[in-house]
Short mmCIF file of C-alpha atoms in Angstrom, two decimals:
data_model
loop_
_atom_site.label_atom_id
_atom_site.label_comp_id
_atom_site.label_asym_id
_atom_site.label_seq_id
_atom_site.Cartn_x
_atom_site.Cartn_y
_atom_site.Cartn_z
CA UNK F 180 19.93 23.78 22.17
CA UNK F 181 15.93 24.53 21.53
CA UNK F 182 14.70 23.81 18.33
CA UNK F 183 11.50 25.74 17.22
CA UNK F 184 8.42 23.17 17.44
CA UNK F 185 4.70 23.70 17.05
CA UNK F 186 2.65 23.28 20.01
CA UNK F 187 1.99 19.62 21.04
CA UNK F 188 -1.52 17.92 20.20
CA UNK F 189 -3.75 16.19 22.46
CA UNK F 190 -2.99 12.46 21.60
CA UNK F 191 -5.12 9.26 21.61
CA UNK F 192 -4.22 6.33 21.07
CA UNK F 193 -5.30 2.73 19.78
CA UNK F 194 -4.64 -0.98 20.85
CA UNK F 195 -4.13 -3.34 19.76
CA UNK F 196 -5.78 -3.75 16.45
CA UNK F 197 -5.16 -7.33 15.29
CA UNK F 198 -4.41 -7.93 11.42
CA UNK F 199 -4.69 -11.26 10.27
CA UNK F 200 -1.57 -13.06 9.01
CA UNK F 201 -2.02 -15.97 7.62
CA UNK F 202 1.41 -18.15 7.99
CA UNK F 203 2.82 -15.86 10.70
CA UNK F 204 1.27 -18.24 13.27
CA UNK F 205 0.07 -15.00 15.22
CA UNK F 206 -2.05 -12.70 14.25
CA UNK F 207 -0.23 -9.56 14.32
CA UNK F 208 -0.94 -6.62 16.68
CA UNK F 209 -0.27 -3.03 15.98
CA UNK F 210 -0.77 -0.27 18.04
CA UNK F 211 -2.09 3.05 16.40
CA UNK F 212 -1.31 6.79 17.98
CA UNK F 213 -2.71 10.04 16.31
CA UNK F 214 -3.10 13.75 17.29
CA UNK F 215 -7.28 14.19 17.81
CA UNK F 216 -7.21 17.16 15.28
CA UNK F 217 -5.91 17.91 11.56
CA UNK F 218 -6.26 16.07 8.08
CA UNK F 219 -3.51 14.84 6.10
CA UNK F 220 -1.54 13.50 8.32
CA UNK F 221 1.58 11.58 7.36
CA UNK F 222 2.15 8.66 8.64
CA UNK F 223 5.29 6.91 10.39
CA UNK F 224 5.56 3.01 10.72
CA UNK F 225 7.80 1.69 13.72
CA UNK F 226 9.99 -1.40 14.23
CA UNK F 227 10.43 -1.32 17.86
CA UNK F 228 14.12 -3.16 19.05
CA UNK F 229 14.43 -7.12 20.04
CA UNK F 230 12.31 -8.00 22.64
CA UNK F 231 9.95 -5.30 22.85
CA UNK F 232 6.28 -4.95 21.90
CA UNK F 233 4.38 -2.11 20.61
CA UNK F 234 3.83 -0.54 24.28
CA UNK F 235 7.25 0.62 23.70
CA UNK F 236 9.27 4.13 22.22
CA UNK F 237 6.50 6.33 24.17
CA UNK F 238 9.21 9.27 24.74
CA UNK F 239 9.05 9.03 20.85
CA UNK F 240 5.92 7.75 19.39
CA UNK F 241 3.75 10.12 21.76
CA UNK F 242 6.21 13.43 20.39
CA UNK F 243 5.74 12.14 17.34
CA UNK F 244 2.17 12.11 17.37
CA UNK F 245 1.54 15.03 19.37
CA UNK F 246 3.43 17.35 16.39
CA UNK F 247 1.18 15.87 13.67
CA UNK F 248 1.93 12.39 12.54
CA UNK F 249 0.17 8.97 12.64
CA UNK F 250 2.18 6.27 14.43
CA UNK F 251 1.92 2.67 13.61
CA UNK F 252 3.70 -0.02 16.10
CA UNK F 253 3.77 -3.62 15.04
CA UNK F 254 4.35 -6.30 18.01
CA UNK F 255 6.88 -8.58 16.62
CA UNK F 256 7.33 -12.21 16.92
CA UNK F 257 10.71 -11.56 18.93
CA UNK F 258 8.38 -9.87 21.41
CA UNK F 259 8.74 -10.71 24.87
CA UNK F 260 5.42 -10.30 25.38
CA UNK F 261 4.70 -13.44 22.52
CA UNK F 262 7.36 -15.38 24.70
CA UNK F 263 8.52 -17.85 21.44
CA UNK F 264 10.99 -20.86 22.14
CA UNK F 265 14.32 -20.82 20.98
CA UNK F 266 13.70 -24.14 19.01
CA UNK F 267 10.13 -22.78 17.21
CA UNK F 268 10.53 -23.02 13.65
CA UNK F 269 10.25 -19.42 13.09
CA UNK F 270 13.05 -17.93 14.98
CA UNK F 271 15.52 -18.70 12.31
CA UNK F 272 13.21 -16.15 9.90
CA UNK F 273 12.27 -13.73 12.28
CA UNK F 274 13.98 -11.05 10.60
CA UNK F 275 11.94 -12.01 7.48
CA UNK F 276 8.69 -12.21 9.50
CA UNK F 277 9.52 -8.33 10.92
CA UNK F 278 10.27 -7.04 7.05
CA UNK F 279 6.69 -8.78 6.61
CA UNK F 280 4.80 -7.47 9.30
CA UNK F 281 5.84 -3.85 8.12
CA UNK F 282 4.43 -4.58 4.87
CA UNK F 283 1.30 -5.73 5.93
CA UNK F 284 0.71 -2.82 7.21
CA UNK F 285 1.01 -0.91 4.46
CA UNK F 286 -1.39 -3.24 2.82
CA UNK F 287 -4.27 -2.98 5.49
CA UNK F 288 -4.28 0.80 6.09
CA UNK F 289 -7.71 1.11 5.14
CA UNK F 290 -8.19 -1.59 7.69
CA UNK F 291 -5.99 -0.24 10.11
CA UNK F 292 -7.79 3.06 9.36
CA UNK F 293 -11.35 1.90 9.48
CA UNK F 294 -10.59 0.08 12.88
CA UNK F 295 -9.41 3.36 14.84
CA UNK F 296 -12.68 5.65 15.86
CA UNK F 297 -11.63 9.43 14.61
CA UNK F 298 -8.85 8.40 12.25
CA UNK F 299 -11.30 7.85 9.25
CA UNK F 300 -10.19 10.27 6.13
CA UNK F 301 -7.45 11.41 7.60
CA UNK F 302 -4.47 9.81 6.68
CA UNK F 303 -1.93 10.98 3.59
CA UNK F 304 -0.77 7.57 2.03
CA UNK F 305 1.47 9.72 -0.12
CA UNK F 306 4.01 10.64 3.15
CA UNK F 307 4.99 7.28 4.81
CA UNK F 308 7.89 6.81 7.18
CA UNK F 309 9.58 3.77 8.50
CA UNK F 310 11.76 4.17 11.44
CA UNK F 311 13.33 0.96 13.68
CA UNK F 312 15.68 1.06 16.73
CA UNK F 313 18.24 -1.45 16.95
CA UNK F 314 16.97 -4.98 15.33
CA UNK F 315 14.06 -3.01 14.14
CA UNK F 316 16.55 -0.73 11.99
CA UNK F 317 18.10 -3.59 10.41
CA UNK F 318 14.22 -4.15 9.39
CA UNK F 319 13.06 -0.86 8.77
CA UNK F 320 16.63 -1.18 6.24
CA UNK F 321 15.35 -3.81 4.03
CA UNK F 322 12.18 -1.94 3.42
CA UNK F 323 14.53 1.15 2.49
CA UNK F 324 16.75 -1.22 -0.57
CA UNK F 325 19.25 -2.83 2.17
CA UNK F 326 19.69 -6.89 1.14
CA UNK F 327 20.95 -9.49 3.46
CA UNK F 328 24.31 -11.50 1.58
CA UNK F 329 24.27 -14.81 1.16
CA UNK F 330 27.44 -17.22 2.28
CA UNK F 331 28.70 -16.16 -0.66
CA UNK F 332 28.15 -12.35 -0.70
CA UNK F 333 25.83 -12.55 -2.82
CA UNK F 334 22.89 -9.92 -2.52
CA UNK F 335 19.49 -11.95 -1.41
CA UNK F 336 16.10 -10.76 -2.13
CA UNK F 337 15.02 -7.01 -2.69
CA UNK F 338 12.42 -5.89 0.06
CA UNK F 339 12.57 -2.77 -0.55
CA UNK F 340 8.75 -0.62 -0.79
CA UNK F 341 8.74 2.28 -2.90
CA UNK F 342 5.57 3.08 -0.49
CA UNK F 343 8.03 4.02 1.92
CA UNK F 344 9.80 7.63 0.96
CA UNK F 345 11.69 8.42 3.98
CA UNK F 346 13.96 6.42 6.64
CA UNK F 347 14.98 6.82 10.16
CA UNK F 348 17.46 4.46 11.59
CA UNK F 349 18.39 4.47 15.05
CA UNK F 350 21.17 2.20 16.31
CA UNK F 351 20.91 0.25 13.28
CA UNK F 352 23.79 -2.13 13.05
CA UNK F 353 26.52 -2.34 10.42
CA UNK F 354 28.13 -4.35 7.76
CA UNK F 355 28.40 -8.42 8.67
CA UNK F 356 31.29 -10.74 7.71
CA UNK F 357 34.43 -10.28 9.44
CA UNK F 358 32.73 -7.36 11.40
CA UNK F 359 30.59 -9.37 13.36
CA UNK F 360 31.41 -11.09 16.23
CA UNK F 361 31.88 -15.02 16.52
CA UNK F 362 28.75 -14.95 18.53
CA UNK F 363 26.79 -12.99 15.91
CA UNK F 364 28.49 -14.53 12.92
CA UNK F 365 26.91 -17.94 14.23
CA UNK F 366 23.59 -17.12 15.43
CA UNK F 367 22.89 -14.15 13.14
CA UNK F 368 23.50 -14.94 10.19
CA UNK F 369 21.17 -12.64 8.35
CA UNK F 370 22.99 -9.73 9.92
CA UNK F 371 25.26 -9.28 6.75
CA UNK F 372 23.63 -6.75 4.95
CA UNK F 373 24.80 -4.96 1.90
CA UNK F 374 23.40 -0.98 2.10
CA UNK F 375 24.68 -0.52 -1.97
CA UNK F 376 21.23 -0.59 -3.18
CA UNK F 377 19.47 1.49 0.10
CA UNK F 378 18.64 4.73 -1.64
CA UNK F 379 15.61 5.93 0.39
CA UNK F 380 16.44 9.02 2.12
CA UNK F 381 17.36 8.35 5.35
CA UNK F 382 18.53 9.77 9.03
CA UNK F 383 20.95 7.51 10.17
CA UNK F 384 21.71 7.94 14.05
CA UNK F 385 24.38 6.20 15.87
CA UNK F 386 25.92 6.72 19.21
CA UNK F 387 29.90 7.32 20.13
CA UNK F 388 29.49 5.05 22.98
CA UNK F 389 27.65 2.34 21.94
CA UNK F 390 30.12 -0.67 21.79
CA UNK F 391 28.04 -3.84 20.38
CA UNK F 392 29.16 -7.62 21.45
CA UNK F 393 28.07 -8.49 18.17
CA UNK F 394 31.12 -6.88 16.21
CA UNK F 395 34.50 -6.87 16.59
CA UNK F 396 34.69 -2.82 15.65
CA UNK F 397 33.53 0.16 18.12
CA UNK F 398 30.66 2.55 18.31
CA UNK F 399 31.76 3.69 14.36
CA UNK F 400 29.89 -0.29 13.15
CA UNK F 401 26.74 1.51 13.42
CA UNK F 402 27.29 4.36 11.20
CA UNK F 403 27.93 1.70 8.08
CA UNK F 404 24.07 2.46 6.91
CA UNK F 405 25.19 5.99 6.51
CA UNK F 406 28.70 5.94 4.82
CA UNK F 407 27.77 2.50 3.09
CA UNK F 408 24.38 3.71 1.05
CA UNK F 409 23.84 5.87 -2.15
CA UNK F 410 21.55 8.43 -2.30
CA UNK F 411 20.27 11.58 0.04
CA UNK F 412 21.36 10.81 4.05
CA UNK F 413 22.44 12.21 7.05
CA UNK F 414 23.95 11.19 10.38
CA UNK F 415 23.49 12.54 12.85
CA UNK F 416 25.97 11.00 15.49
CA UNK F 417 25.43 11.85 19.50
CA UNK F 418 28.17 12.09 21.91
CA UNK F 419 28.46 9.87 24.76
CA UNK F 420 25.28 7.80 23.32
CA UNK F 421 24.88 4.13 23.90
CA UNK F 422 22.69 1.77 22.33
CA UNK F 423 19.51 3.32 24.29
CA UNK F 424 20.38 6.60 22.66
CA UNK F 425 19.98 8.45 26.07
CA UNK F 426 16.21 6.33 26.82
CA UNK F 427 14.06 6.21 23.72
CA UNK F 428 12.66 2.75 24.39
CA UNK F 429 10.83 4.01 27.01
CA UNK F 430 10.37 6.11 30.30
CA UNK F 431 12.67 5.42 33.38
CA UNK F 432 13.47 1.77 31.25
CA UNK F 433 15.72 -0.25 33.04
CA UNK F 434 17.60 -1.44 30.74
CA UNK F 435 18.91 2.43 29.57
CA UNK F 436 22.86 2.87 30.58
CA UNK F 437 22.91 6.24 29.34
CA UNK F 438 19.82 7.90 30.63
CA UNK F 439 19.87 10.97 28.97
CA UNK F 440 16.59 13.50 28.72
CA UNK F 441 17.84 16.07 26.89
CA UNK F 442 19.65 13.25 24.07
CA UNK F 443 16.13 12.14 23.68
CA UNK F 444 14.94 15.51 23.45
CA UNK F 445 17.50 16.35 20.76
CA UNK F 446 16.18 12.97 18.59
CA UNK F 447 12.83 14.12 19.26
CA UNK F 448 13.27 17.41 17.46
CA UNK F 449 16.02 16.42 14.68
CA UNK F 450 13.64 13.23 13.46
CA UNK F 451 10.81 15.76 13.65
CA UNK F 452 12.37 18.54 11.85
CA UNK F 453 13.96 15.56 9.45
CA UNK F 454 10.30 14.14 8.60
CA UNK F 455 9.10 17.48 8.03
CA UNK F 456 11.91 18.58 5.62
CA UNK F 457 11.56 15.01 3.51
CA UNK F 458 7.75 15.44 3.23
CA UNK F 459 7.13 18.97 2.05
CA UNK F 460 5.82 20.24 5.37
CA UNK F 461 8.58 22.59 6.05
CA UNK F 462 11.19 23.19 4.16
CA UNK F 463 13.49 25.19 6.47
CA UNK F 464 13.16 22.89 9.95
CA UNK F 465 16.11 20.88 9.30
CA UNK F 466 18.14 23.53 8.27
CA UNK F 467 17.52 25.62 11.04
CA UNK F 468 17.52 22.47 13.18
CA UNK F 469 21.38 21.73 11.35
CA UNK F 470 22.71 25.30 11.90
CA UNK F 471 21.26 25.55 15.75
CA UNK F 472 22.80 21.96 16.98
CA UNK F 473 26.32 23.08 15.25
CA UNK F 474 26.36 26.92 16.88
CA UNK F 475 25.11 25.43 20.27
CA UNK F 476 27.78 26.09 23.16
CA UNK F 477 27.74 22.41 24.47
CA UNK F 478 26.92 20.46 21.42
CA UNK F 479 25.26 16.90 22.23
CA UNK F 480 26.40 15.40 19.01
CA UNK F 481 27.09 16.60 15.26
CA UNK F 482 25.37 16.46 11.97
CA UNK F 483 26.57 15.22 8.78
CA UNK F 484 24.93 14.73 5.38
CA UNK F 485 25.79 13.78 1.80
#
């Protein structure tokens, strides 16, 4: 299937440009990639998955960039690269800590801005994206109205940012409770989140492969964000997928059990034409982009949307 794309943009890109965090106990680092031409350009903050940094997602990120957007990658303190104990103080509130560092980035744009040579006056603060793979979807959630329950199901804080307008979720895991595992139930217990107040519009990808130890259900857990929240989504839900989603996290990645090029091609251009559709740019992309993945002779997954 060949979705119609504009032709890519040179690319540059910027790192790491530190942004102090009082409290964090690191300063945090963010990694910034832009096309070298146009004005206006939206912008798309990214929560990479546990254990990664922000030299991760290139397949994405660098697509991304090279049709148009500005790219913002926050190294977490789950990083492997930060290398924190089990026993540190903060891993208990990482997940807090992650919904913070995306914030803080929307705080410091004009620092982030004014920091990058070339970017200056060209950013559109009106047409910001969050997207997260994995653990970074369950944080890129909480900006987009999802709450983490309490013990006794009772919603906790609202983190939601109305700077946000749009959502993509990849891999993003489901509901908690008697859905998670007994491993996940007692080492995770902020992974009981409640999507009845996540209204953002939002993509919501899952594969039909990827089986999770940290729930008792199959692949269909990670499809809760979409059937779960109010509001404009889709789901867009890839055959034969795993958690890597065909290799998003990164080229030739070990760690990808479903290496995939054209699955990643597919995301690509469906989160592209997705963006474009939820920000004004163009209007017919995802439509066309719809209609062409469900008239397609092979089909490498299906779209639904509500």
């Amino acid at each position: 299937m060949e979705i119609k794309i504009n032709t890519p943009t040179p690319v540059f890109s910027v790192k790491p440009v530190v942004l102090s965090a009082p409290g964090r106990g690191e300063d945090l680092q963010v990694r910034v990639s832009a096309p070298v031409i146009g004005r206006d350009l939206p912008i798309i903050i990214f929560s990479h998955g546990f254990g990664w940094s922000l030299d991760g997602y290139g397949p994405l990120v660098d697509f991304w960039a090279a049709q148009g957007f500005v790219v913002i990658q926050p190294t977490h303190l789950d990083s492997r690269t930060l290398n924190l104990p089990p026993d540190d103080p903060r891993t208990p509130l990482i997940w807090r800590f992650r919904v913070e560092d995306l914030k803080r980035i929307l705080d410091q744009l004009d620092l982030i801005e004014a920091s990058v040579p070339g970017l200056s006056g060209r950013l559109d603060r009106s047409r910001i994206a969050a997207a997260g793979h994995s653990f970074g979807g369950q944080t890129v959630g909480m900006l987009l109205g999802a709450r983490v329950l309490d013990a006794h199901g009772e919603p906790g804080e609202n983190m939601s940012d109305s700077r946000i307008k749009a959502g993509v979720l990849l891999a993003t895991t489901g509901k908690g409770g008697a859905d998670l595992s007994p491993f996940a139930a007692e080492h995770f217990p902020f992974m009981n989140p409640s999507f009845a107040d996540m209204s953002t519009p939002t993509l919501v990808i899952a594969g039909d492969h990827d089986q999770s130890p940290l729930t008792t259900r199959g692949p269909d857990w990670f499809t809760d964000p979409y059937f779960l929240s109010p509001g404009s989504k889709s789901l867009l839900t890839l055959f034969g997928a795993e958690h890597s989603l065909g290799g998003i996290s990164g080229y030739s990645v070990a760690e990808t059990t479903d290496e995939s090029p054209e699955r990643v091609a597919l995301i690509q251009q469906l989160t592209l034409a997705y963006l474009c559709n939820a920000f004004g740019i163009d209007d017919s992309s995802w439509v066309a982009a719809c209609s062409a993945l469900a008239k397609s002779d092979s089909p490498l997954g299906r779209i639904e949307s509500k």
